[in-house]
Coordinates of C-alpha atoms in Angstrom, one line a residue:
X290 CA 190.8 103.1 98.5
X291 CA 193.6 104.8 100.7
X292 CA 191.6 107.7 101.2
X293 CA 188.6 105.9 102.3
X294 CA 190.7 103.1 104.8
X295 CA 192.3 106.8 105.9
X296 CA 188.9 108.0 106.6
X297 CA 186.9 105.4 107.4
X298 CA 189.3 102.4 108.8
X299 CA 187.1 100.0 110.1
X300 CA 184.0 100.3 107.5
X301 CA 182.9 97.8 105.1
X302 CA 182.3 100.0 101.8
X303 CA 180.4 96.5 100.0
X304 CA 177.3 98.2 100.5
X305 CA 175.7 94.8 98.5
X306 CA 175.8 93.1 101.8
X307 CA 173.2 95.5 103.3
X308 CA 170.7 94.0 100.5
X309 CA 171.0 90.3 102.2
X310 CA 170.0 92.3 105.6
X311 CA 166.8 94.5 104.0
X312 CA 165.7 92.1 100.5
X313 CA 163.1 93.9 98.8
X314 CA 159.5 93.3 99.6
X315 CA 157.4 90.8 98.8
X316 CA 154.2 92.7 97.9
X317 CA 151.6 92.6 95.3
X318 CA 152.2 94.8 92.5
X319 CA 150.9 98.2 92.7
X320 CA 151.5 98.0 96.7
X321 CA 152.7 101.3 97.5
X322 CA 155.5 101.4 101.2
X323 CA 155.7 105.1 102.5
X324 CA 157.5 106.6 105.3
X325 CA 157.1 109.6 107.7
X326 CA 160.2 110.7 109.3
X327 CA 159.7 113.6 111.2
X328 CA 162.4 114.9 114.3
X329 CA 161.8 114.1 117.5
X330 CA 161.6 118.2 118.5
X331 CA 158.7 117.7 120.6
X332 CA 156.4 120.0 118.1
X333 CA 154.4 118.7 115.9
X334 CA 153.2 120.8 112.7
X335 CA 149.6 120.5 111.3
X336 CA 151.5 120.1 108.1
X337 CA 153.3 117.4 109.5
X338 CA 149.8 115.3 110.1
X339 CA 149.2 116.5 106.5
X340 CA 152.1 114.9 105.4
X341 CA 151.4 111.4 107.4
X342 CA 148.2 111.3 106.8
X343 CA 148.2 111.4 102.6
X344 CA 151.3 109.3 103.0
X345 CA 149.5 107.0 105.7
X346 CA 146.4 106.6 102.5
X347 CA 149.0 106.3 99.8
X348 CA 150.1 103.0 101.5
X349 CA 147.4 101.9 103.2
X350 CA 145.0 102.0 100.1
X351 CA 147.5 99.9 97.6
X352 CA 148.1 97.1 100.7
X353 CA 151.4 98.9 101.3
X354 CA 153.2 99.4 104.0
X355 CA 153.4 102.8 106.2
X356 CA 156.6 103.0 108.1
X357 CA 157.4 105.9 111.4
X358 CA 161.0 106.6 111.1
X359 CA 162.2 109.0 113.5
X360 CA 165.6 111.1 112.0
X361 CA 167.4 112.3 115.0
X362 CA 171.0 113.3 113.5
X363 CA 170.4 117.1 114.6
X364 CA 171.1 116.5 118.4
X365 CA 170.6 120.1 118.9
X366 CA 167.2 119.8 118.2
X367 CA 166.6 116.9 119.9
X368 CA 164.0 117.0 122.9
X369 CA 163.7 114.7 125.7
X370 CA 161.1 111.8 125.6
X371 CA 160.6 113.2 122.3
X372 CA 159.8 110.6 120.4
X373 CA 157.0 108.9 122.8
X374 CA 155.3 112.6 122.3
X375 CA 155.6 112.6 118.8
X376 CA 154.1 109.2 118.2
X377 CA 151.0 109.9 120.8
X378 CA 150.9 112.8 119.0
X379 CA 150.3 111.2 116.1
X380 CA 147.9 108.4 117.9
X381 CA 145.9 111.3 118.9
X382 CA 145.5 111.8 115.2
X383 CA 144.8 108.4 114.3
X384 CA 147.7 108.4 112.5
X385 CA 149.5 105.0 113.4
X386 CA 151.7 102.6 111.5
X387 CA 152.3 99.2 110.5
X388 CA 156.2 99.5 111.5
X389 CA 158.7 101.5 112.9
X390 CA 159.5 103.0 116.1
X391 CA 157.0 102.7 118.7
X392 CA 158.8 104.2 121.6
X393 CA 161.9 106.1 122.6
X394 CA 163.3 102.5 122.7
X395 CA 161.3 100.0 121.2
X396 CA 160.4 99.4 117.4
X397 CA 158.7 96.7 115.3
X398 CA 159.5 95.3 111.6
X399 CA 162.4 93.9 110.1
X400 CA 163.7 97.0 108.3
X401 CA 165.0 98.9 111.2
X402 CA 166.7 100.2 113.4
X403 CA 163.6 103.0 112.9
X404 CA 166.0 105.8 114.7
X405 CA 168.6 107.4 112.5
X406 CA 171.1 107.6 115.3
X407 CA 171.2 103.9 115.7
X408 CA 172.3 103.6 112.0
X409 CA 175.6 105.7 111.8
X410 CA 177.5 102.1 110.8
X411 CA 175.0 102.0 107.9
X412 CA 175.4 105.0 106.8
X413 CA 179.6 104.9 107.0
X414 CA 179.3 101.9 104.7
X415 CA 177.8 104.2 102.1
X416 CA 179.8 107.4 102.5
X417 CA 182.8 105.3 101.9
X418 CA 181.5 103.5 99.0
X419 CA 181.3 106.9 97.6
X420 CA 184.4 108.0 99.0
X421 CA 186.2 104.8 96.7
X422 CA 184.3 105.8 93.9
X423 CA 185.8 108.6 94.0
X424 CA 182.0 111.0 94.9
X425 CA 183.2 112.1 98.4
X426 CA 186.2 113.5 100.2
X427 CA 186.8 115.3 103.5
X428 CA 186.4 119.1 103.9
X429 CA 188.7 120.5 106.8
X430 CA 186.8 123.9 106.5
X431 CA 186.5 125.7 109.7
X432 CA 182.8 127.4 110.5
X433 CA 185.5 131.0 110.1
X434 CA 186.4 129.4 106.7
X435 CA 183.7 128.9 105.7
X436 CA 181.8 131.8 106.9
X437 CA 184.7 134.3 105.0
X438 CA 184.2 132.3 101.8
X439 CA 180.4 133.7 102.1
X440 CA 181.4 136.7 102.8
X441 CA 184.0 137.0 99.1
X442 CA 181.1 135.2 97.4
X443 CA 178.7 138.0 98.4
X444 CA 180.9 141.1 97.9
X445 CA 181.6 139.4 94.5
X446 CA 177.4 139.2 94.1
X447 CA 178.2 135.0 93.5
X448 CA 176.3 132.4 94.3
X449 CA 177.1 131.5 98.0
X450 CA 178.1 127.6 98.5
X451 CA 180.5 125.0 98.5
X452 CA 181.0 124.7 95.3
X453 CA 183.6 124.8 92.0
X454 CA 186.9 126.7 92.5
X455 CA 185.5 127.4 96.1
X456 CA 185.6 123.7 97.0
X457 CA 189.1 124.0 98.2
X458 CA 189.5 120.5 99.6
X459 CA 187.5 119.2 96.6
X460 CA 190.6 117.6 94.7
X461 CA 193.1 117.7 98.0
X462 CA 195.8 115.1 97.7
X463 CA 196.5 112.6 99.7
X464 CA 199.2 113.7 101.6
X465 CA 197.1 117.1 102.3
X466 CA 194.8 115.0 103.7
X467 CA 197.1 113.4 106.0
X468 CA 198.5 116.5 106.6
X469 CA 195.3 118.0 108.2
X470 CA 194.7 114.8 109.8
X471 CA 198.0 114.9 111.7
X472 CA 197.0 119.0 113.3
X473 CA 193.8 117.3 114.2
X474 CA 191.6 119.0 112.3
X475 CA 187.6 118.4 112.3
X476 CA 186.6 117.7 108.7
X477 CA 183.6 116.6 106.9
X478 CA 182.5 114.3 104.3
X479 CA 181.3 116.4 101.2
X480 CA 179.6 114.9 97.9
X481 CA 181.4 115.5 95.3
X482 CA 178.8 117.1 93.0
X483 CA 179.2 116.5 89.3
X484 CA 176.6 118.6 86.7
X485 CA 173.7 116.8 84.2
X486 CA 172.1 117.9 81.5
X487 CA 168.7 116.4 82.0
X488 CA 166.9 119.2 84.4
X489 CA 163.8 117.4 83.6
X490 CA 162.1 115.7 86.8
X491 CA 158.4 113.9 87.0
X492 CA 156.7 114.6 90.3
X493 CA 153.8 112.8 91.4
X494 CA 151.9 115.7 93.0
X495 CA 152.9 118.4 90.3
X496 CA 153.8 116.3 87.5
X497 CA 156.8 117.2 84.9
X498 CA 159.0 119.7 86.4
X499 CA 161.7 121.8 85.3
X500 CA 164.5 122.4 88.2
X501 CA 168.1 124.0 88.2
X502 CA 170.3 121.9 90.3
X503 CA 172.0 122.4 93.0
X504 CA 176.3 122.5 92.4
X505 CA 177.0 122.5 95.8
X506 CA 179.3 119.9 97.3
X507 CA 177.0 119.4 99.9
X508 CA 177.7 117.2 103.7
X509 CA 177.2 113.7 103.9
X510 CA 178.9 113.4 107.3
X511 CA 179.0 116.0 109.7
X512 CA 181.9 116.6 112.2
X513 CA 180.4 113.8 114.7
X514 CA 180.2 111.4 112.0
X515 CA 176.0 111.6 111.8
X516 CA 174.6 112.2 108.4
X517 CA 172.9 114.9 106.8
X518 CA 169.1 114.6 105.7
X519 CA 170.7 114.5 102.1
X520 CA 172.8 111.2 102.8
X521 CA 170.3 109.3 105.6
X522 CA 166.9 110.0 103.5
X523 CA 168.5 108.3 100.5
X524 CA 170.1 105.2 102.6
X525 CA 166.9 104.5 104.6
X526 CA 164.5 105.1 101.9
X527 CA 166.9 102.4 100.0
X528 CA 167.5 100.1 102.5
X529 CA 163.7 100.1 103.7
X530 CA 162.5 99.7 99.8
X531 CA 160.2 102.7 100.3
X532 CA 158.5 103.0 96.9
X533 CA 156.7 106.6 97.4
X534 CA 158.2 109.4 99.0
X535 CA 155.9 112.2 99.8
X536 CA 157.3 115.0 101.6
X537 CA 157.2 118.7 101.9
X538 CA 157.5 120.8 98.9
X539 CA 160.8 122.6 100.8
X540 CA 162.9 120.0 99.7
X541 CA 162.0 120.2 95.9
X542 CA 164.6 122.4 94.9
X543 CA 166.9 119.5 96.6
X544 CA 165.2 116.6 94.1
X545 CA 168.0 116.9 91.9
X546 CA 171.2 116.3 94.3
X547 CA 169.2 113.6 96.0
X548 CA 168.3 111.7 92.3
X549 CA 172.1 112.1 91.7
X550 CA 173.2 110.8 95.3
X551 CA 171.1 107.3 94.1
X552 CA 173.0 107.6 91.0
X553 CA 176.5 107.9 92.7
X554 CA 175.3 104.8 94.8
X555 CA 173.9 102.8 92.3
X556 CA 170.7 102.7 93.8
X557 CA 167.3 102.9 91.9
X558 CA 165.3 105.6 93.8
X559 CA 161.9 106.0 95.0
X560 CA 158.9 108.2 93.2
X561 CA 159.1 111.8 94.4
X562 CA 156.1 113.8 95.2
X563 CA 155.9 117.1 97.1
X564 CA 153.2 118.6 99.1
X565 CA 152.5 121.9 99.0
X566 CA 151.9 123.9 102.1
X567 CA 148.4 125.1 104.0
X568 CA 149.2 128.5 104.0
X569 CA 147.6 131.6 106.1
X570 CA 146.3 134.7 104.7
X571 CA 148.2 138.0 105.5
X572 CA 146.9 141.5 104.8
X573 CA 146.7 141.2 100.6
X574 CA 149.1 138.0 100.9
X575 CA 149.9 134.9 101.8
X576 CA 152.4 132.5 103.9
X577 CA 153.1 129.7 105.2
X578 CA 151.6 128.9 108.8
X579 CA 154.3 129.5 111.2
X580 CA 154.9 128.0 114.6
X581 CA 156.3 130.7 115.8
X582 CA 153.7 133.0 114.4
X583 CA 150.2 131.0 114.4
X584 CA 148.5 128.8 117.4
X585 CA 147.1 126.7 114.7
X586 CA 150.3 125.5 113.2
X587 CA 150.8 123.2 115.9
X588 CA 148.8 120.2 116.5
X589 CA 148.8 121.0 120.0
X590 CA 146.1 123.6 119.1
X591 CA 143.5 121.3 117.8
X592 CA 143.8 119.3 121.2
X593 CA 143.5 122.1 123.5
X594 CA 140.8 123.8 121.5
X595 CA 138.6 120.2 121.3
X596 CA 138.7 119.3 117.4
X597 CA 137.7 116.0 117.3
X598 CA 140.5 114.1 115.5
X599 CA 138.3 112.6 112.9
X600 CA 137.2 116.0 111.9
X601 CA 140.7 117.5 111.3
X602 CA 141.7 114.9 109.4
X603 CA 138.5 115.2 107.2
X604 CA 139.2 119.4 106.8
X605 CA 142.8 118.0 105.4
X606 CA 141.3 115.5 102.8
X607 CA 139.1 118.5 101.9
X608 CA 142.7 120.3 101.2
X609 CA 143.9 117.6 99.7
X610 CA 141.6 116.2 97.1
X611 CA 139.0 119.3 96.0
X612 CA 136.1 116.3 95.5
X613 CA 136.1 115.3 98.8
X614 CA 133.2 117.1 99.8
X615 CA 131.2 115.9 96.8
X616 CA 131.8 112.6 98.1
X617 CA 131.1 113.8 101.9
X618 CA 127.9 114.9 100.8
X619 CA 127.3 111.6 98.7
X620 CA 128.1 109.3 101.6
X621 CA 127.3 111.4 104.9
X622 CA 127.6 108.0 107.2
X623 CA 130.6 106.8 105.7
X624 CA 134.0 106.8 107.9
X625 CA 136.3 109.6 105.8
X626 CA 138.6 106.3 105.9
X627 CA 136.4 104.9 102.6
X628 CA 137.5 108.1 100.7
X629 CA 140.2 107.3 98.1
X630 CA 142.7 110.0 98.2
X631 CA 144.2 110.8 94.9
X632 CA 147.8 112.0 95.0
X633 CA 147.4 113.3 91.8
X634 CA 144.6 115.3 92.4
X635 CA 146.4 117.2 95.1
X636 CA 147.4 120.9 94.2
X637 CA 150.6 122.1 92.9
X638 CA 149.8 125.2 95.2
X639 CA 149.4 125.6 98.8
X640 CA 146.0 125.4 99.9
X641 CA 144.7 128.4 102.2
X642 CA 143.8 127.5 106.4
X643 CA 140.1 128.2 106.4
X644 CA 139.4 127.8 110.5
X645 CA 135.9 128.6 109.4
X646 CA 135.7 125.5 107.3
X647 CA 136.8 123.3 109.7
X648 CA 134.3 124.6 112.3
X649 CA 132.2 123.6 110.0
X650 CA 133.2 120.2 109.4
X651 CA 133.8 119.5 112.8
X652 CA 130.0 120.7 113.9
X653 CA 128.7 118.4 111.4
X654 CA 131.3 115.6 112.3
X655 CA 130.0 116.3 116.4
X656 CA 126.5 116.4 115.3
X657 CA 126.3 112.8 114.2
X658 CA 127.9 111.6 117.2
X659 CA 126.1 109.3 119.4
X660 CA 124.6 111.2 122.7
X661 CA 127.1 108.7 124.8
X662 CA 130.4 108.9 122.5
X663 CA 130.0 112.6 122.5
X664 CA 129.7 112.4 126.5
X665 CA 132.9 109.7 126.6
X666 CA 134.7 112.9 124.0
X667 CA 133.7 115.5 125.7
X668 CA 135.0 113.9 129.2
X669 CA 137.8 112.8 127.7
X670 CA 138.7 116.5 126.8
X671 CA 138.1 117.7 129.9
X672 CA 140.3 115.6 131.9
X673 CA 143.2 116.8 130.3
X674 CA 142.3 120.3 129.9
X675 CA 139.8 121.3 132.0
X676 CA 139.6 119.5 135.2
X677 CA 136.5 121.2 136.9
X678 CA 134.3 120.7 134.1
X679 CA 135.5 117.0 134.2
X680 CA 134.5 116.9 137.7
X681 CA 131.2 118.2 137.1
X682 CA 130.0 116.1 134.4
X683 CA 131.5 113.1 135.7
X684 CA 128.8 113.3 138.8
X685 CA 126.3 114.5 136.8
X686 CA 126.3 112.2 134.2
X687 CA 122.7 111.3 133.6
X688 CA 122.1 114.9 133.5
X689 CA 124.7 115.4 130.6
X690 CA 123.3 112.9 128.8
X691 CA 120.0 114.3 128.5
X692 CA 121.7 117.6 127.7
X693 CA 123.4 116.2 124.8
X694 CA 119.9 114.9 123.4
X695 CA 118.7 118.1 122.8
X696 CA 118.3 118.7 118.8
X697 CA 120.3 115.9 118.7
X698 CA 118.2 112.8 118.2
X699 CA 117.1 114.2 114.7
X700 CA 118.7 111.9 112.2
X701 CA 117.4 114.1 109.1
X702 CA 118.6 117.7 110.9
X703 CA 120.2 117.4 114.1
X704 CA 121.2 121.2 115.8
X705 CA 124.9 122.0 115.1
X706 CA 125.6 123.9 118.1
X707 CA 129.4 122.8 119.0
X708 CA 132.3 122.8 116.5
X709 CA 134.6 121.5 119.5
X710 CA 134.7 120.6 122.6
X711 CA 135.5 123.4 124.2
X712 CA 132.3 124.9 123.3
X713 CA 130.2 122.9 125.3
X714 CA 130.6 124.5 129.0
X715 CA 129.5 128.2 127.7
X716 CA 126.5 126.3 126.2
X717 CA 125.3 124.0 128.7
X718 CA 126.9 125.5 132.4
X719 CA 123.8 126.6 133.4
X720 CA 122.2 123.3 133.7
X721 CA 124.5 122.7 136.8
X722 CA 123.7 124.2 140.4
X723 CA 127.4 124.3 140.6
X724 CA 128.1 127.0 137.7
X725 CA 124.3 128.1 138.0
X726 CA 124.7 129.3 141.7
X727 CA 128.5 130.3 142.0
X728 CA 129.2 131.2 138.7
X729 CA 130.0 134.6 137.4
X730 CA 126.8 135.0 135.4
X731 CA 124.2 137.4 136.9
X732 CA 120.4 138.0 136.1
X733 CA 120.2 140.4 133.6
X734 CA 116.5 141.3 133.5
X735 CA 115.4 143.7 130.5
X736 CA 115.2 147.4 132.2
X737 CA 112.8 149.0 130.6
X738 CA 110.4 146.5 132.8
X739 CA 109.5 147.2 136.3
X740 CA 111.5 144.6 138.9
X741 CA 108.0 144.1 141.0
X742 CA 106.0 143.3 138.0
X743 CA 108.2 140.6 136.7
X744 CA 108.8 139.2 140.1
X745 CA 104.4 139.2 140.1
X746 CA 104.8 137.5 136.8
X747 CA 107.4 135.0 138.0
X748 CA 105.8 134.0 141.1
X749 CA 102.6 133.1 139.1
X750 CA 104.5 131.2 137.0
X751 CA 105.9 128.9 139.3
X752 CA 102.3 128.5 141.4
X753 CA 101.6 126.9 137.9
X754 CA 104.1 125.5 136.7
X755 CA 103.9 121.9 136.0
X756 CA 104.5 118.6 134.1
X757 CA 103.9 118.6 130.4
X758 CA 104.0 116.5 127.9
X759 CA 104.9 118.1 125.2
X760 CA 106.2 122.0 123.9
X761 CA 102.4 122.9 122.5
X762 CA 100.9 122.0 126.1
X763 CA 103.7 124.3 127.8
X764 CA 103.0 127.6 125.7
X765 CA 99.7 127.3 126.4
X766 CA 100.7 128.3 129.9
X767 CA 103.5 130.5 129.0
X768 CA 100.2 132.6 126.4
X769 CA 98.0 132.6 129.1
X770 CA 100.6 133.8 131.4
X771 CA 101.0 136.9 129.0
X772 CA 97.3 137.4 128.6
X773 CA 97.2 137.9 132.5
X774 CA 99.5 140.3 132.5
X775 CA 98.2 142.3 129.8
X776 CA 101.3 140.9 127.2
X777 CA 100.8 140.6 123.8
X778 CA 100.7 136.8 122.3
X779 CA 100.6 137.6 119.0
X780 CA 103.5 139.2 118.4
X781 CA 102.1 141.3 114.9
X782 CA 99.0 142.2 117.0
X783 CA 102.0 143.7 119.6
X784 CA 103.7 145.6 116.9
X785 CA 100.7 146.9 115.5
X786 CA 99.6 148.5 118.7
X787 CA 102.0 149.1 120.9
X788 CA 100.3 151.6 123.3
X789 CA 97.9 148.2 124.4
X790 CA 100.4 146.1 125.7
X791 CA 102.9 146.0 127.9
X792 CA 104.8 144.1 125.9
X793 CA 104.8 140.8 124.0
X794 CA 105.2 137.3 124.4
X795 CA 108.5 137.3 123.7
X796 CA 109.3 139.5 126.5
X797 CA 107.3 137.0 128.4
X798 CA 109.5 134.1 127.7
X799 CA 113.0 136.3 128.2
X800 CA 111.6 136.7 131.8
X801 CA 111.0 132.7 132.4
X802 CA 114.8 132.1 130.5
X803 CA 116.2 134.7 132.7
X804 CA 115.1 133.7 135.9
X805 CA 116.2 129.6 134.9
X806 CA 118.8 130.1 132.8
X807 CA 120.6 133.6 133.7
X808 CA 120.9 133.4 129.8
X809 CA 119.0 135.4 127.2
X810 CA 119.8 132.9 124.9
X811 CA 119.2 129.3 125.6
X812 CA 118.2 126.4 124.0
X813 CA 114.3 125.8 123.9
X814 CA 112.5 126.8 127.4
X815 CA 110.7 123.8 127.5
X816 CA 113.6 121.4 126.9
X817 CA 114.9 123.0 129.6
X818 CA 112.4 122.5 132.3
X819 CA 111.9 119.0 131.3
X820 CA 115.8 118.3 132.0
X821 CA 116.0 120.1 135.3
X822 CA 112.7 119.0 136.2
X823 CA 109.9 121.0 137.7
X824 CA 110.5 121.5 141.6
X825 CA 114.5 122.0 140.5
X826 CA 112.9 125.0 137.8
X827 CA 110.6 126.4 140.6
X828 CA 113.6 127.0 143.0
X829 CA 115.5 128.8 140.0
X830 CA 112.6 131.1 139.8
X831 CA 112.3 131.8 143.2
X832 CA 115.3 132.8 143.5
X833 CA 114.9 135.0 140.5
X834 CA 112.5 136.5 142.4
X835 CA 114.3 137.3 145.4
X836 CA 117.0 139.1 143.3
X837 CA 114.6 141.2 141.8
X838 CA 112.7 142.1 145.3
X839 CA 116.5 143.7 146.5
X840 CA 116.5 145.3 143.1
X841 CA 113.3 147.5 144.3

């Protein structure tokens, strides 16, 4: 007890009377509490969301309780305003919670304070509880210390580490402690790591494991008194009554110091289950995703790039639980929020990032979309990352919302041209006069044709053109257009005889998309006249015209 009212003067060490503030739960049996507790460093991973969102389900479908707890011991790290960006972040996601921090300042439930920093009393109850039962001491190791200890351990080819005959302040006496106090000397509080035989662990995600453990007298308090991951993870998780904690496989190697840490404290810990990582191929191999390395590690990607939300959260239940698309498939108009996720379904190994497969799923999320929620997305989008194209829509909005019908009021097969939002200026800019007439596209007429006989072609075409009611009335026109002209409208007749044409229909209707759409790929011609309208269509051609008049 000397050694800890040294240390740690003014702490209570009855950790009991932290039970009276945080008493367990009252929740049905079976309810499941989880946590995310990410740092506030202003980047958030795509495994990070991976991470919330399967520990999000775990709670949310046993009536649990899901809990944002920020851990900002690492100041160095730290970012400003970081924690508002991680938790809109997060709301970007859908990823919210039923209590925790909410803002840089503000919180809500009766577990907190949600912010590690704000619970360095807490945690100094604890370290000297260990500290009396005799688990912890100081370490007066300089960084030079310890960084020439390494350096022995390695030339020696030994384990590197605080550990054993190498822990030199491990069994310090008293008055050697006072001693180093008195110079003024920075310490920090190590666990005293003892060894157990049982190397045995049950994870919930990879089931019975086999783990060496780790002998290292690891920090509990660093040299400003915060706590390490290894000593706040095991108070809060405690103290909050978490029942599940899922985390990144990384810190499975560190299960068995953290089981013995609840051990030392007399504390009954939570279940355990690590998540592997979405990994990237590379060459013949494979690795994690890297922020450093890969765009879409970051979440910030998925934004920029238009994902809808929805749809990368569905491409990560497809990592997670391998029958999720059987049960896409089974209920196509079902919210992905009905799927039961299955912790124990969830691979021991990394799954591979497959940006094709969520193009994929995002085209078919997009497609059943309703024509005015897609225009509300799609604005949405734009307004934060591109501004013109906001503009644009936003006074042409009738017009977008035609566009947006096209192939997509089929409820049995509706087109799946976009996977993202970003997509949809290249495939619809030419509907606007704006990007039509001051854009960088330019008519691109096939050149095998002479200029004068297209522009003939063109000019008939717009003497005639007029309303239709439907697509079969249209080519009608467009045929006897070709006929005139001495085009093939069969195209096997065409390709049979070559030498009596001058071409086919199909060159026919590349001259009418060319000269409305500056495209020679489109949607359907006749879609596209009925949405800019005849007299609008007529001007386009003229001017198609005139283009090909200075082309001689």
């Amino acid at each position: 007890m000397e050694l800890a009212d040294l240390l740690l003067p003014d702490v209570d060490c009855n950790i009991k009377k932290w039970d009276l503030l945080y008493p367990d739960r009252h929740l049905a049996i079976g309810s499941c509490v989880t946590r995310f507790a990410p740092s506030p460093t202003g980047f958030l991973h795509i495994g990070g969301v991976y991470t919330a969102l399967i520990s999000k389900r775990t709670a949310n479908q046993s009536n649990g309780v899901f809990i944002l707890r920020i851990e900002d011991t690492d100041k160095k790290r730290e970012v400003m305003g970081g924690v508002s960006q991680l938790i809109n972040q997060l709301s970007d996601f859908n990823i919210t919670f039923d209590e925790g921090q909410t803002e840089e300042n503000q919180s809500t439930g009766n577990y907190g304070p949600y912010i590690q920093s704000a619970r360095k009393h807490i945690y100094h109850s604890f370290v000297k509880f260990l500290i009396v039962k005799g688990f912890a001491y100081p370490c007066f190791c300089s960084p030079n210390d310890l960084n020439l200890l390494r350096k022995k351990q390695e030339s020696e080819k030994l384990k590197t580490g605080y550990y054993g005959s190498f822990a030199i302040h491990r069994n310090a006496s008293i008055d050697e402690v006072k001693d180093n106090l008195s110079q003024g000397k920075e310490y920090v509080i190590r666990f005293k790591n003892y060894q157990e035989q049982d190397k045995h662990f049950f994870d919930l995600i990879k089931g019975n494991i086999t783990l060496n453990e780790d002998i290292d007298d690891i920090v509990l308090l660093k040299t400003d008194g915060m706590p390490t991951y290894h000593l706040a993870h095991v108070v809060d998780d405690y103290l909050m009554r978490v029942t599940h904690v899922l985390r990144a496989d990384e810190w499975l190697s560190s299960l068995p110091l953290h089981l013995k840490l609840f051990t030392a404290l007399n504390l009954k810990p939570p279940l355990y289950g690590h998540i592997s990582p979405i990994l990237k191929s590379e060459g013949s191999s494979k690795r994690k995703l890297s922020k450093r390395k890969d765009p879409e590690a970051s979440i910030e990607f998925y934004r920029a790039e238009g994902y809808p939300a929805d749809a990368v959260l569905e491409y990560l239940l497809n990592i997670a639980n391998s029958d999720f698309e059987a049960w896409r498939s089974e209920h196509p108009l079902e919210p992905h929020q009905s799927f039961l996720l299955d912790i124990e379904k969830m691979k021991s190994s990394g799954a591979l990032f497959d940006l094709i497969k969520l193009k994929n799923i995002s085209k078919d999320y997009i497609s059943k979309m309703s024509n005015p929620d897609f225009y509300q997305e799609i604005l949405k989008w734009a307004q934060d990352y591109d501004a013109e194209f906001a503009d644009i829509i936003t006074k042409n909005r009738e017009l977008t919302l035609k566009i947006l019908t096209i192939g997509r009021n089929n409820a049995l097969k509706p087109r799946k041209d976009y996977a993202k939002y970003s997509d949809l200026k290249n495939h619809i800019s030419y509907f606007y006069d704006d990007y039509f007439e001051n854009g960088s596209e330019l008519y691109q007429f096939p050149n095998q044709f002479d200029n004068g006989m297209i522009a003939d072609m063109l000019m008939d075409y717009k003497n005639t053109l007029r309303p239709y009611d439907t697509n079969e009335e249209w080519f009608e026109d467009v045929k006897k257009l070709a006929v005139k002209f001495s085009f093939a409208v069969n195209q096997s007749d065409y390709k049979k005889n070559k030498d009596a044409y001058k071409g086919s229909i199909s060159d026919v209707s590349a001259f009418l998309r060319m000269s409305i759409t500056k495209r020679t790929n489109s949607f359907d011609l006749f879609q596209i006249i009925t949405i800019l309208g005849i007299d609008k269509s007529k001007d386009r051609i003229e001017s198609a015209v005139k283009y090909l008049k200075t082309q001689g």
